[in-house]
C-alpha cells in the first residue's frame, strides 16, 4: 500500500477534527468518570511491535508494548567433549519452576527448525556419567506464540544459564568447572548479563562474591527457587564453555580472552598488588625470593616437611608453609561461622597470601589451584605422587602456569619416596605397575594413590629442582 498523500494546509483543521474530539472524550472519561476506575478500555489495538494505547481510570494512559516475535536463531554445540552449549536469539522465555526454556517462533513449532524439543545439562563435566546423573536437566521447546507462557519478568540483558551442582565445593572444581567457564562465557559482556543458576548454592556465591560481582551487575537468580516466574530475554546461553583443565584457549574464547586476562581479572577483584614475581638479578642484596610450601592436612602430605624447609632455605629461599585455606573458626559461642561468610574471608586472605610469594611447591591436589593468585613469572613446582599420575598432573596443573606466563617444574617421586612402600611389599603391583589398576577403575586409583599415600622427599634428588627454581627467577 502506498503512503497517503500529504494534505494541504487549508484542509488540516477539518482532517484533525475527529482526532481532537477523540482526545477530548478521553480526557473527559479520565477526569470525570469514576465508573471506569476498575477496568481498562482498549482504544487502539497495536500491531506486533507497535504500542497499544490503554486507558486506566486510576493511572491515565499507559503504553503497553506487545512483544515482537522475530525469527529465532538457535546454535547448539553437542560435539564438544567437555560441555554442551546452546546459543539462543529471539523471543526466549525461561521458567525455572519446570526447568523449561521456550523459543518462540512466529511460524509456530517446527518452523525452519531441525528439532522442536531437546534437553541439555548445563554443566562442564559432560563426559563423567556419575556426576552428570545429579545435574539438573533443562528442556528446550520451540513453540508458537500462543503456546508459550506469558512473560512475568522482562530482561534487557542476555541470560547465561548453568548448573552450580556437581563437584561444587571442591576448590579445584570450583575454578575449573564453574569460575573459569563462567569467565569465558560472560566476561566479554562487561557485566551486562543475568545469571540463571540451577542447583544454586548460596554459600558458594557468598564465598566467591568478588569474582561473581566482577562478571555480572545483577543478582544471580536461583532457578529452583524462582516460583512460577517466566523470565523473558532476547538472547540466552545455555551451558558454559570450557576449553581445558584450569585454563583457556584464546583461539576459542570471545575477544581472544586468555588465562593472563583471567589472572589480571583476579588481581582486580581481590586488589592483589603484585603482577610480577621478584627478579633476583635486579634485586641484588634485597630480600630473598619467597617460597610457599603447601602443607596438606590430609593424605599426600610431606612427611619430612622440616627437612624440606631447611633445604629450601639453604638453596636461597625465604620459606613459609601453609595449607592456605584454613578451617572455619568458631565464634564465642562455639558455633561455626556461616559457610559463605567464612569462605569469603578465607578467599580474601588466601589470595593475598599467595600473591606475596615468588614460588610454590605442592603435592598434586586442590591446593595447587592457588597458583591462579601467584604473580606472573612465578615458579610452580608440582610433586607428583606414585601411581602413573604424570599425565593427569601435567594436564591439571602443568599447562595452566605456562598459560599464565609462569614457570613450571614437575617432580615425579619414586616408590622409595612414597609411604605406599611401607604398606606393600617391594614387588607388589601397586608399586611396580600401576597401569592394571588404572584399567580397573578410577575409583581404585583414587583410593590407593590419592587416598593412601604420603610423600617423603629424597632431599638429594629434590635439591636440583629447587636450585632450578631459583635460577628461573633470575
Short mmCIF file of C-alpha atoms in Angstrom, two decimals, residues 27-439:
data_model
loop_
_atom_site.label_atom_id
_atom_site.label_comp_id
_atom_site.label_asym_id
_atom_site.label_seq_id
_atom_site.Cartn_x
_atom_site.Cartn_y
_atom_site.Cartn_z
CA UNK A 27 -9.87 13.47 28.82
CA UNK A 28 -13.48 13.65 29.97
CA UNK A 29 -13.55 9.95 30.78
CA UNK A 30 -10.27 10.05 32.64
CA UNK A 31 -11.06 13.12 34.71
CA UNK A 32 -14.79 12.87 35.30
CA UNK A 33 -15.90 9.28 35.04
CA UNK A 34 -15.38 7.18 38.21
CA UNK A 35 -17.27 4.31 36.59
CA UNK A 36 -14.18 3.18 34.72
CA UNK A 37 -11.94 3.18 37.78
CA UNK A 38 -11.74 -0.63 37.91
CA UNK A 39 -11.19 -1.56 34.29
CA UNK A 40 -9.20 -0.57 31.22
CA UNK A 41 -10.56 0.20 27.81
CA UNK A 42 -8.63 -0.62 24.68
CA UNK A 43 -8.63 2.42 22.43
CA UNK A 44 -6.43 1.15 19.66
CA UNK A 45 -5.10 -2.30 19.01
CA UNK A 46 -1.41 -2.16 18.17
CA UNK A 47 0.22 -4.27 15.54
CA UNK A 48 3.08 -6.58 16.62
CA UNK A 49 5.89 -4.43 17.93
CA UNK A 50 3.69 -1.29 17.94
CA UNK A 51 2.44 0.28 21.20
CA UNK A 52 -1.21 -0.26 22.12
CA UNK A 53 -2.90 2.66 23.87
CA UNK A 54 -4.68 1.61 27.07
CA UNK A 55 -6.91 3.73 29.28
CA UNK A 56 -6.64 3.19 33.01
CA UNK A 57 -9.07 5.05 35.25
CA UNK A 58 -6.55 5.23 38.07
CA UNK A 59 -3.34 5.84 36.17
CA UNK A 60 -4.39 7.63 32.99
CA UNK A 61 -2.85 6.50 29.72
CA UNK A 62 -0.49 3.52 29.72
CA UNK A 63 1.63 2.32 26.85
CA UNK A 64 1.95 -1.45 26.59
CA UNK A 65 4.42 -2.78 24.06
CA UNK A 66 3.24 -6.01 22.53
CA UNK A 67 6.12 -8.43 22.02
CA UNK A 68 7.51 -8.60 18.54
CA UNK A 69 8.37 -12.21 17.78
CA UNK A 70 11.38 -12.38 15.45
CA UNK A 71 12.60 -15.47 13.68
CA UNK A 72 14.60 -17.38 16.27
CA UNK A 73 18.25 -18.28 15.86
CA UNK A 74 19.44 -21.43 17.59
CA UNK A 75 23.04 -22.69 17.56
CA UNK A 76 23.84 -25.73 19.72
CA UNK A 77 27.19 -27.45 20.09
CA UNK A 78 26.72 -31.01 21.31
CA UNK A 79 30.03 -32.23 19.88
CA UNK A 80 32.36 -30.60 22.40
CA UNK A 81 33.68 -33.27 24.79
CA UNK A 82 33.58 -31.00 27.86
CA UNK A 83 30.15 -29.34 27.77
CA UNK A 84 27.00 -28.84 25.72
CA UNK A 85 26.17 -25.22 24.90
CA UNK A 86 23.19 -23.65 23.11
CA UNK A 87 23.11 -20.04 21.93
CA UNK A 88 19.54 -18.73 21.54
CA UNK A 89 18.33 -15.48 19.99
CA UNK A 90 14.79 -14.23 19.51
CA UNK A 91 11.86 -14.37 21.92
CA UNK A 92 13.24 -16.57 24.71
CA UNK A 93 11.18 -17.43 27.79
CA UNK A 94 12.65 -19.33 30.75
CA UNK A 95 10.55 -20.90 33.52
CA UNK A 96 12.73 -22.19 36.32
CA UNK A 97 9.99 -23.99 38.24
CA UNK A 98 9.60 -26.52 35.41
CA UNK A 99 13.18 -26.29 34.06
CA UNK A 100 11.85 -25.25 30.65
CA UNK A 101 13.20 -22.88 28.03
CA UNK A 102 10.75 -21.73 25.34
CA UNK A 103 11.95 -20.48 21.98
CA UNK A 104 9.01 -18.65 20.42
CA UNK A 105 8.77 -18.98 16.65
CA UNK A 106 6.35 -16.74 14.68
CA UNK A 107 5.54 -19.64 12.38
CA UNK A 108 4.87 -22.00 15.27
CA UNK A 109 6.68 -25.13 16.34
CA UNK A 110 8.94 -26.66 13.73
CA UNK A 111 9.18 -23.56 11.55
CA UNK A 112 12.65 -23.81 10.00
CA UNK A 113 13.97 -25.96 12.87
CA UNK A 114 15.63 -29.36 12.72
CA UNK A 115 14.15 -30.19 16.13
CA UNK A 116 11.33 -28.77 18.20
CA UNK A 117 12.37 -30.15 21.59
CA UNK A 118 15.59 -31.29 23.21
CA UNK A 119 17.28 -31.41 26.61
CA UNK A 120 20.58 -30.04 27.89
CA UNK A 121 22.51 -30.40 31.15
CA UNK A 122 24.37 -27.09 31.66
CA UNK A 123 27.48 -28.41 33.43
CA UNK A 124 31.08 -28.78 32.30
CA UNK A 125 31.83 -32.42 33.20
CA UNK A 126 29.86 -33.85 30.30
CA UNK A 127 31.97 -36.98 29.98
CA UNK A 128 31.55 -38.10 33.59
CA UNK A 129 28.32 -40.08 33.78
CA UNK A 130 28.43 -40.47 37.55
CA UNK A 131 28.41 -36.76 38.31
CA UNK A 132 26.13 -35.85 35.39
CA UNK A 133 23.38 -38.04 36.84
CA UNK A 134 22.96 -35.43 39.55
CA UNK A 135 22.89 -32.39 37.23
CA UNK A 136 19.60 -30.62 36.53
CA UNK A 137 18.25 -31.07 33.01
CA UNK A 138 16.68 -28.25 31.01
CA UNK A 139 14.06 -28.93 28.34
CA UNK A 140 14.15 -26.57 25.36
CA UNK A 141 10.93 -26.26 23.36
CA UNK A 142 10.29 -24.42 20.09
CA UNK A 143 6.69 -23.21 20.24
CA UNK A 144 4.26 -20.79 18.66
CA UNK A 145 3.38 -17.55 20.40
CA UNK A 146 0.07 -18.97 21.59
CA UNK A 147 1.75 -21.96 23.23
CA UNK A 148 4.38 -20.06 25.20
CA UNK A 149 3.70 -18.97 28.79
CA UNK A 150 3.24 -15.24 29.30
CA UNK A 151 6.21 -13.19 30.46
CA UNK A 152 6.19 -12.15 34.10
CA UNK A 153 9.66 -10.55 34.08
CA UNK A 154 11.37 -8.94 31.09
CA UNK A 155 15.15 -8.52 30.96
CA UNK A 156 17.08 -6.09 28.79
CA UNK A 157 20.31 -8.08 29.09
CA UNK A 158 21.18 -11.59 27.86
CA UNK A 159 20.99 -14.64 30.11
CA UNK A 160 23.58 -17.28 30.93
CA UNK A 161 22.04 -20.46 32.34
CA UNK A 162 24.15 -23.10 34.09
CA UNK A 163 24.26 -25.56 37.00
CA UNK A 164 26.06 -24.91 40.29
CA UNK A 165 25.87 -28.61 41.23
CA UNK A 166 28.27 -31.44 40.51
CA UNK A 167 31.63 -31.11 42.24
CA UNK A 168 30.69 -27.74 43.76
CA UNK A 169 32.68 -27.25 46.96
CA UNK A 170 35.90 -28.85 45.74
CA UNK A 171 38.39 -25.99 45.41
CA UNK A 172 39.86 -27.21 42.12
CA UNK A 173 36.46 -27.91 40.58
CA UNK A 174 35.06 -24.58 41.76
CA UNK A 175 37.57 -22.89 39.46
CA UNK A 176 37.78 -25.50 36.73
CA UNK A 177 34.08 -26.35 36.35
CA UNK A 178 32.43 -23.07 37.31
CA UNK A 179 34.57 -19.94 37.60
CA UNK A 180 36.81 -20.18 34.53
CA UNK A 181 33.98 -21.41 32.23
CA UNK A 182 31.79 -18.58 33.56
CA UNK A 183 34.60 -16.13 32.80
CA UNK A 184 34.92 -17.47 29.24
CA UNK A 185 31.17 -17.32 28.64
CA UNK A 186 30.32 -13.96 30.19
CA UNK A 187 33.36 -11.72 30.66
CA UNK A 188 33.06 -10.12 27.20
CA UNK A 189 29.57 -8.85 28.14
CA UNK A 190 31.04 -6.37 30.62
CA UNK A 191 28.69 -7.23 33.47
CA UNK A 192 25.52 -6.77 31.42
CA UNK A 193 24.35 -10.36 31.79
CA UNK A 194 21.81 -12.10 34.00
CA UNK A 195 22.92 -15.39 35.55
CA UNK A 196 20.20 -18.02 35.92
CA UNK A 197 21.56 -20.79 38.14
CA UNK A 198 20.17 -24.30 38.53
CA UNK A 199 21.06 -26.01 41.82
CA UNK A 200 22.34 -22.70 43.16
CA UNK A 201 24.44 -22.97 46.34
CA UNK A 202 24.05 -19.73 48.23
CA UNK A 203 27.22 -20.24 50.30
CA UNK A 204 29.20 -20.71 47.08
CA UNK A 205 28.08 -17.35 45.72
CA UNK A 206 28.95 -15.73 49.05
CA UNK A 207 32.39 -17.33 49.06
CA UNK A 208 33.24 -16.21 45.53
CA UNK A 209 31.26 -12.96 45.53
CA UNK A 210 34.21 -10.83 44.33
CA UNK A 211 34.52 -12.99 41.25
CA UNK A 212 30.79 -13.22 40.53
CA UNK A 213 30.26 -9.49 41.07
CA UNK A 214 33.02 -8.81 38.57
CA UNK A 215 31.16 -10.78 35.91
CA UNK A 216 27.58 -9.58 36.38
CA UNK A 217 25.91 -6.39 37.58
CA UNK A 218 22.81 -8.31 38.67
CA UNK A 219 21.92 -10.71 41.46
CA UNK A 220 22.11 -14.31 40.23
CA UNK A 221 18.67 -15.93 40.02
CA UNK A 222 18.09 -19.30 41.70
CA UNK A 223 16.05 -21.16 39.09
CA UNK A 224 14.94 -23.74 41.63
CA UNK A 225 13.55 -21.05 43.93
CA UNK A 226 12.12 -18.69 41.33
CA UNK A 227 8.47 -19.55 41.94
CA UNK A 228 6.43 -19.51 38.77
CA UNK A 229 8.29 -16.63 37.15
CA UNK A 230 8.61 -16.67 33.37
CA UNK A 231 11.69 -14.63 32.52
CA UNK A 232 11.92 -13.24 29.01
CA UNK A 233 15.10 -12.47 27.11
CA UNK A 234 16.23 -11.66 23.59
CA UNK A 235 19.41 -13.71 23.97
CA UNK A 236 20.37 -16.63 26.18
CA UNK A 237 23.27 -19.04 26.50
CA UNK A 238 22.50 -22.43 27.98
CA UNK A 239 25.61 -24.03 29.48
CA UNK A 240 29.15 -22.76 30.00
CA UNK A 241 32.05 -23.03 27.57
CA UNK A 242 35.05 -24.99 28.84
CA UNK A 243 38.27 -25.47 26.87
CA UNK A 244 40.75 -27.42 29.00
CA UNK A 245 41.71 -28.11 32.58
CA UNK A 246 42.05 -24.90 34.62
CA UNK A 247 42.81 -22.87 31.51
CA UNK A 248 41.53 -21.08 28.42
CA UNK A 249 42.18 -21.47 24.71
CA UNK A 250 42.28 -17.85 23.43
CA UNK A 251 41.54 -19.03 19.89
CA UNK A 252 38.12 -20.23 21.02
CA UNK A 253 37.27 -17.54 23.55
CA UNK A 254 35.29 -14.35 22.84
CA UNK A 255 37.67 -11.47 22.14
CA UNK A 256 40.56 -13.95 22.47
CA UNK A 257 40.41 -13.90 26.26
CA UNK A 258 43.31 -15.77 27.84
CA UNK A 259 44.47 -17.02 31.23
CA UNK A 260 46.58 -13.88 31.53
CA UNK A 261 43.33 -11.91 31.26
CA UNK A 262 41.83 -14.17 33.92
CA UNK A 263 44.81 -13.64 36.23
CA UNK A 264 44.52 -9.87 35.83
CA UNK A 265 40.78 -10.13 36.47
CA UNK A 266 41.51 -11.88 39.78
CA UNK A 267 44.11 -9.24 40.65
CA UNK A 268 41.49 -6.55 40.08
CA UNK A 269 38.75 -8.28 42.04
CA UNK A 270 40.93 -9.14 45.06
CA UNK A 271 43.07 -5.98 44.87
CA UNK A 272 46.28 -8.02 44.61
CA UNK A 273 49.36 -5.78 44.49
CA UNK A 274 51.96 -7.95 42.74
CA UNK A 275 51.65 -8.56 39.00
CA UNK A 276 55.20 -9.91 38.61
CA UNK A 277 57.45 -12.06 40.79
CA UNK A 278 60.85 -10.95 42.03
CA UNK A 279 63.74 -10.78 39.55
CA UNK A 280 66.79 -11.67 41.61
CA UNK A 281 69.42 -10.10 39.33
CA UNK A 282 67.57 -6.79 39.61
CA UNK A 283 67.38 -7.02 43.39
CA UNK A 284 70.94 -7.94 44.44
CA UNK A 285 71.23 -7.59 48.19
CA UNK A 286 67.45 -7.34 48.56
CA UNK A 287 65.14 -9.86 50.20
CA UNK A 288 65.35 -13.50 49.17
CA UNK A 289 62.70 -14.88 46.83
CA UNK A 290 59.77 -16.17 48.86
CA UNK A 291 58.68 -19.83 48.62
CA UNK A 292 55.31 -21.16 49.74
CA UNK A 293 55.14 -24.88 50.53
CA UNK A 294 51.55 -26.12 50.61
CA UNK A 295 51.18 -28.26 53.74
CA UNK A 296 48.22 -30.55 53.16
CA UNK A 297 46.12 -31.54 56.15
CA UNK A 298 45.04 -34.91 54.72
CA UNK A 299 46.73 -37.51 52.53
CA UNK A 300 49.63 -36.67 50.20
CA UNK A 301 51.36 -34.75 52.97
CA UNK A 302 55.10 -34.08 53.15
CA UNK A 303 56.26 -36.46 55.89
CA UNK A 304 59.68 -34.78 56.19
CA UNK A 305 58.47 -31.18 55.91
CA UNK A 306 61.03 -29.63 58.34
CA UNK A 307 63.89 -31.11 56.31
CA UNK A 308 62.39 -29.79 53.06
CA UNK A 309 62.09 -26.31 54.57
CA UNK A 310 65.73 -26.41 55.70
CA UNK A 311 66.85 -27.49 52.23
CA UNK A 312 64.89 -24.68 50.53
CA UNK A 313 66.39 -22.10 52.89
CA UNK A 314 69.86 -23.47 52.20
CA UNK A 315 69.26 -23.11 48.47
CA UNK A 316 68.29 -19.45 48.91
CA UNK A 317 64.55 -19.15 49.57
CA UNK A 318 62.67 -17.48 52.37
CA UNK A 319 60.20 -20.27 53.21
CA UNK A 320 56.65 -20.34 54.57
CA UNK A 321 54.48 -23.43 54.99
CA UNK A 322 50.69 -23.16 54.96
CA UNK A 323 47.60 -25.04 53.90
CA UNK A 324 46.37 -21.60 52.67
CA UNK A 325 42.67 -22.38 53.17
CA UNK A 326 42.43 -22.64 56.96
CA UNK A 327 39.43 -24.44 58.53
CA UNK A 328 36.38 -22.44 59.69
CA UNK A 329 36.80 -20.77 63.06
CA UNK A 330 34.32 -20.96 65.92
CA UNK A 331 32.63 -17.89 67.33
CA UNK A 332 32.43 -17.07 71.04
CA UNK A 333 29.51 -19.45 71.49
CA UNK A 334 31.41 -22.32 69.88
CA UNK A 335 29.35 -22.31 66.69
CA UNK A 336 30.89 -22.28 63.24
CA UNK A 337 30.60 -19.08 61.26
CA UNK A 338 28.28 -19.10 58.27
CA UNK A 339 29.90 -21.07 55.47
CA UNK A 340 29.57 -18.31 52.91
CA UNK A 341 30.89 -15.54 55.17
CA UNK A 342 33.78 -17.69 56.39
CA UNK A 343 34.63 -18.81 52.87
CA UNK A 344 34.53 -15.23 51.61
CA UNK A 345 37.01 -14.10 54.26
CA UNK A 346 39.25 -17.10 53.60
CA UNK A 347 39.32 -16.35 49.86
CA UNK A 348 40.40 -12.76 50.50
CA UNK A 349 43.13 -13.93 52.89
CA UNK A 350 44.27 -16.81 50.64
CA UNK A 351 44.55 -14.67 47.52
CA UNK A 352 46.59 -12.01 49.33
CA UNK A 353 48.84 -14.61 50.96
CA UNK A 354 49.64 -16.50 47.76
CA UNK A 355 50.22 -13.31 45.77
CA UNK A 356 53.04 -12.37 48.15
CA UNK A 357 55.19 -15.36 47.06
CA UNK A 358 57.52 -15.90 44.12
CA UNK A 359 57.40 -19.71 44.03
CA UNK A 360 55.19 -22.53 45.26
CA UNK A 361 55.80 -26.22 45.98
CA UNK A 362 52.91 -28.64 46.47
CA UNK A 363 51.97 -32.27 46.08
CA UNK A 364 49.36 -32.89 43.38
CA UNK A 365 45.97 -31.83 44.74
CA UNK A 366 43.49 -28.99 45.01
CA UNK A 367 45.95 -26.81 46.96
CA UNK A 368 47.77 -26.19 43.68
CA UNK A 369 44.68 -24.32 42.48
CA UNK A 370 46.05 -21.37 44.44
CA UNK A 371 48.57 -20.87 41.64
CA UNK A 372 46.00 -18.60 39.98
CA UNK A 373 46.89 -15.94 42.60
CA UNK A 374 50.66 -16.10 42.12
CA UNK A 375 52.25 -13.17 40.29
CA UNK A 376 53.38 -13.68 36.71
CA UNK A 377 56.89 -15.09 36.25
CA UNK A 378 56.49 -17.04 39.50
CA UNK A 379 57.62 -20.69 39.63
CA UNK A 380 55.26 -23.58 40.35
CA UNK A 381 56.74 -26.94 41.43
CA UNK A 382 54.33 -29.86 41.40
CA UNK A 383 55.34 -33.01 43.25
CA UNK A 384 53.60 -35.93 41.56
CA UNK A 385 52.79 -38.94 43.78
CA UNK A 386 53.37 -42.55 42.80
CA UNK A 387 50.76 -44.17 40.54
CA UNK A 388 51.42 -43.13 36.93
CA UNK A 389 49.82 -39.74 37.62
CA UNK A 390 52.25 -37.77 35.45
CA UNK A 391 49.88 -37.11 32.55
CA UNK A 392 46.98 -36.13 34.79
CA UNK A 393 49.25 -33.87 36.83
CA UNK A 394 50.53 -32.12 33.70
CA UNK A 395 47.02 -31.54 32.30
CA UNK A 396 45.57 -30.19 35.55
CA UNK A 397 48.44 -28.14 36.99
CA UNK A 398 51.27 -28.18 34.43
CA UNK A 399 49.64 -26.43 31.48
CA UNK A 400 47.85 -23.62 33.41
CA UNK A 401 51.00 -21.94 34.83
CA UNK A 402 52.51 -21.69 31.36
CA UNK A 403 49.26 -20.20 30.06
CA UNK A 404 49.52 -17.56 32.81
CA UNK A 405 53.12 -16.57 31.99
CA UNK A 406 54.58 -18.53 34.90
CA UNK A 407 57.31 -21.18 35.05
CA UNK A 408 56.52 -24.81 35.79
CA UNK A 409 58.64 -27.67 37.15
CA UNK A 410 57.40 -31.21 37.74
CA UNK A 411 58.98 -33.66 40.19
CA UNK A 412 57.84 -37.30 39.91
CA UNK A 413 58.57 -39.25 43.08
CA UNK A 414 59.97 -42.76 43.17
CA UNK A 415 58.49 -45.74 45.02
CA UNK A 416 61.01 -45.18 47.82
CA UNK A 417 59.64 -41.65 48.35
CA UNK A 418 56.07 -42.90 48.78
CA UNK A 419 54.71 -44.22 52.07
CA UNK A 420 52.99 -46.90 50.00
CA UNK A 421 56.37 -48.65 50.05
CA UNK A 422 55.79 -49.15 53.77
CA UNK A 423 52.32 -50.64 53.24
CA UNK A 424 53.04 -53.00 50.33
CA UNK A 425 55.88 -55.43 49.54
CA UNK A 426 58.51 -54.05 47.15
CA UNK A 427 57.35 -56.47 44.43
CA UNK A 428 53.65 -55.61 44.76
CA UNK A 429 51.90 -54.37 41.54
CA UNK A 430 50.80 -51.21 43.40
CA UNK A 431 54.47 -50.19 43.43
CA UNK A 432 55.75 -51.83 40.26
CA UNK A 433 52.96 -51.44 37.70
CA UNK A 434 50.01 -49.12 38.44
CA UNK A 435 48.54 -49.39 34.92
CA UNK A 436 46.36 -52.50 35.58
CA UNK A 437 44.84 -50.61 38.49
CA UNK A 438 44.10 -47.66 36.17
CA UNK A 439 42.37 -50.06 33.79
#
